[in-house]
């Protein structure tokens, strides 16, 4: 509790009404707390989530449709991979993207963060799509 109180007390002087819309573009590490803001971080986070969503939704929905409608040999393995991915800690997903994407390109980017988020989101979307498609009545499924 004392860490939380310390952060609140020391950070209160830097908090102001325009904190969420200003950026850190013109500030330096030695500037006072009343300069700059979190606008760039908020926009960057939103962009990474949007990109990760555009990557994850098609893959997750197609995986859910495949798991529900197809009775092939790969169904077991796709379900196994999806269930295994749902237990992956976020640090492992981040390290996986770091070693495969960042080490190969030698550059940091928001796309790498979006890919790490997509790896974490994919099992949830695939399992949700599968469960929702299982709720569709057989009469309606055969009619389509």
Short mmCIF file of C-alpha atoms in Angstrom, two decimals:
data_model
loop_
_atom_site.label_atom_id
_atom_site.label_comp_id
_atom_site.label_asym_id
_atom_site.label_seq_id
_atom_site.Cartn_x
_atom_site.Cartn_y
_atom_site.Cartn_z
CA UNK A 1 0.00 0.00 0.00
CA UNK A 2 2.88 2.36 0.70
CA UNK A 3 4.16 2.00 -2.89
CA UNK A 4 0.73 2.94 -4.23
CA UNK A 5 0.55 5.94 -1.87
CA UNK A 6 4.05 7.03 -2.84
CA UNK A 7 3.20 6.91 -6.55
CA UNK A 8 0.00 8.89 -5.98
CA UNK A 9 1.70 11.53 -3.84
CA UNK A 10 4.71 12.03 -6.11
CA UNK A 11 2.71 11.78 -9.35
CA UNK A 12 -0.11 14.11 -8.32
CA UNK A 13 1.88 17.21 -9.21
CA UNK A 14 2.35 15.93 -12.78
CA UNK A 15 -1.33 15.16 -13.31
CA UNK A 16 -3.38 17.90 -14.96
CA UNK A 17 -6.47 18.13 -17.18
CA UNK A 18 -4.59 17.98 -20.51
CA UNK A 19 -2.28 15.12 -19.44
CA UNK A 20 -4.09 12.58 -21.62
CA UNK A 21 -3.95 14.62 -24.84
CA UNK A 22 -0.44 16.11 -24.75
CA UNK A 23 2.56 14.21 -26.07
CA UNK A 24 6.16 13.95 -24.92
CA UNK A 25 7.42 15.32 -28.24
CA UNK A 26 9.11 18.45 -26.87
CA UNK A 27 10.20 17.17 -23.47
CA UNK A 28 13.48 15.81 -22.16
CA UNK A 29 14.14 13.50 -19.20
CA UNK A 30 15.26 16.48 -17.10
CA UNK A 31 12.04 18.48 -17.57
CA UNK A 32 9.59 19.03 -14.75
CA UNK A 33 6.56 16.80 -14.37
CA UNK A 34 4.14 19.48 -15.58
CA UNK A 35 5.41 19.15 -19.17
CA UNK A 36 4.33 16.48 -21.63
CA UNK A 37 1.62 13.89 -21.33
CA UNK A 38 0.45 10.40 -22.21
CA UNK A 39 -1.28 11.11 -25.53
CA UNK A 40 1.33 9.31 -27.62
CA UNK A 41 1.23 6.22 -25.41
CA UNK A 42 -2.57 6.04 -25.50
CA UNK A 43 -2.72 6.42 -29.29
CA UNK A 44 0.09 3.90 -29.78
CA UNK A 45 -1.63 1.36 -27.56
CA UNK A 46 -4.92 1.82 -29.40
CA UNK A 47 -3.20 1.36 -32.78
CA UNK A 48 -1.49 -1.84 -31.63
CA UNK A 49 -4.78 -3.27 -30.36
CA UNK A 50 -6.53 -2.36 -33.63
CA UNK A 51 -3.80 -4.02 -35.73
CA UNK A 52 -3.84 -7.10 -33.48
CA UNK A 53 -7.62 -7.29 -33.82
CA UNK A 54 -7.40 -7.12 -37.63
CA UNK A 55 -4.90 -9.98 -37.55
CA UNK A 56 -6.74 -12.08 -34.97
CA UNK A 57 -10.40 -11.86 -36.02
CA UNK A 58 -10.10 -13.57 -39.42
CA UNK A 59 -7.75 -16.27 -38.13
CA UNK A 60 -9.80 -16.90 -34.99
CA UNK A 61 -13.15 -17.02 -36.75
CA UNK A 62 -11.80 -19.28 -39.50
CA UNK A 63 -10.30 -21.56 -36.84
CA UNK A 64 -13.63 -21.69 -35.01
CA UNK A 65 -15.49 -22.51 -38.22
CA UNK A 66 -12.95 -25.21 -39.07
CA UNK A 67 -13.18 -26.77 -35.61
CA UNK A 68 -16.98 -26.76 -35.71
CA UNK A 69 -17.75 -27.75 -39.28
CA UNK A 70 -14.86 -29.94 -40.48
CA UNK A 71 -14.27 -33.46 -39.21
CA UNK A 72 -10.77 -33.97 -40.58
CA UNK A 73 -7.53 -35.34 -39.22
CA UNK A 74 -6.23 -31.85 -38.53
CA UNK A 75 -9.15 -30.93 -36.28
CA UNK A 76 -7.54 -32.61 -33.28
CA UNK A 77 -4.25 -30.80 -33.84
CA UNK A 78 -5.85 -27.39 -34.44
CA UNK A 79 -7.89 -27.76 -31.24
CA UNK A 80 -4.76 -28.93 -29.37
CA UNK A 81 -2.74 -25.92 -30.56
CA UNK A 82 -5.55 -23.49 -29.71
CA UNK A 83 -5.93 -24.95 -26.22
CA UNK A 84 -2.17 -24.94 -25.71
CA UNK A 85 -1.92 -21.32 -26.81
CA UNK A 86 -4.58 -20.29 -24.31
CA UNK A 87 -2.22 -21.24 -21.49
CA UNK A 88 0.80 -19.33 -22.82
CA UNK A 89 1.94 -16.55 -20.47
CA UNK A 90 2.25 -13.11 -22.04
CA UNK A 91 5.99 -12.96 -21.36
CA UNK A 92 6.49 -16.15 -23.41
CA UNK A 93 4.47 -14.70 -26.30
CA UNK A 94 6.52 -11.50 -26.12
CA UNK A 95 9.81 -13.40 -26.07
CA UNK A 96 8.66 -15.53 -29.01
CA UNK A 97 7.90 -12.45 -31.09
CA UNK A 98 11.14 -10.82 -29.93
CA UNK A 99 13.30 -13.75 -31.00
CA UNK A 100 11.51 -14.34 -34.30
CA UNK A 101 10.54 -10.86 -35.45
CA UNK A 102 12.87 -8.34 -33.82
CA UNK A 103 16.08 -10.38 -34.04
CA UNK A 104 15.47 -11.03 -37.74
CA UNK A 105 14.66 -7.43 -38.66
CA UNK A 106 17.00 -5.73 -36.15
CA UNK A 107 14.40 -3.05 -35.45
CA UNK A 108 11.74 -2.43 -32.85
CA UNK A 109 8.26 -1.65 -34.09
CA UNK A 110 4.65 -1.44 -33.09
CA UNK A 111 3.95 -4.31 -35.46
CA UNK A 112 5.94 -6.63 -33.20
CA UNK A 113 3.78 -5.59 -30.26
CA UNK A 114 0.67 -6.13 -32.36
CA UNK A 115 1.84 -9.63 -33.28
CA UNK A 116 2.46 -10.47 -29.62
CA UNK A 117 -1.05 -9.26 -28.77
CA UNK A 118 -2.45 -11.29 -31.67
CA UNK A 119 -0.75 -14.43 -30.33
CA UNK A 120 -2.46 -13.83 -26.99
CA UNK A 121 -5.86 -12.98 -28.51
CA UNK A 122 -6.07 -15.81 -31.05
CA UNK A 123 -6.99 -18.68 -28.70
CA UNK A 124 -9.75 -16.65 -27.06
CA UNK A 125 -11.30 -15.65 -30.39
CA UNK A 126 -11.02 -19.17 -31.82
CA UNK A 127 -12.57 -20.83 -28.76
CA UNK A 128 -15.34 -18.22 -28.59
CA UNK A 129 -16.15 -18.65 -32.29
CA UNK A 130 -16.20 -22.43 -31.88
CA UNK A 131 -18.54 -22.30 -28.88
CA UNK A 132 -20.90 -19.81 -30.54
CA UNK A 133 -21.06 -21.89 -33.71
CA UNK A 134 -21.87 -25.00 -31.66
CA UNK A 135 -24.97 -23.17 -30.39
CA UNK A 136 -26.41 -22.86 -33.91
CA UNK A 137 -29.27 -25.38 -34.28
CA UNK A 138 -28.64 -28.32 -36.64
CA UNK A 139 -31.68 -27.43 -38.77
CA UNK A 140 -30.32 -23.95 -39.41
CA UNK A 141 -26.82 -25.32 -40.03
CA UNK A 142 -28.05 -27.85 -42.60
CA UNK A 143 -30.23 -25.21 -44.28
CA UNK A 144 -27.21 -23.04 -44.90
#
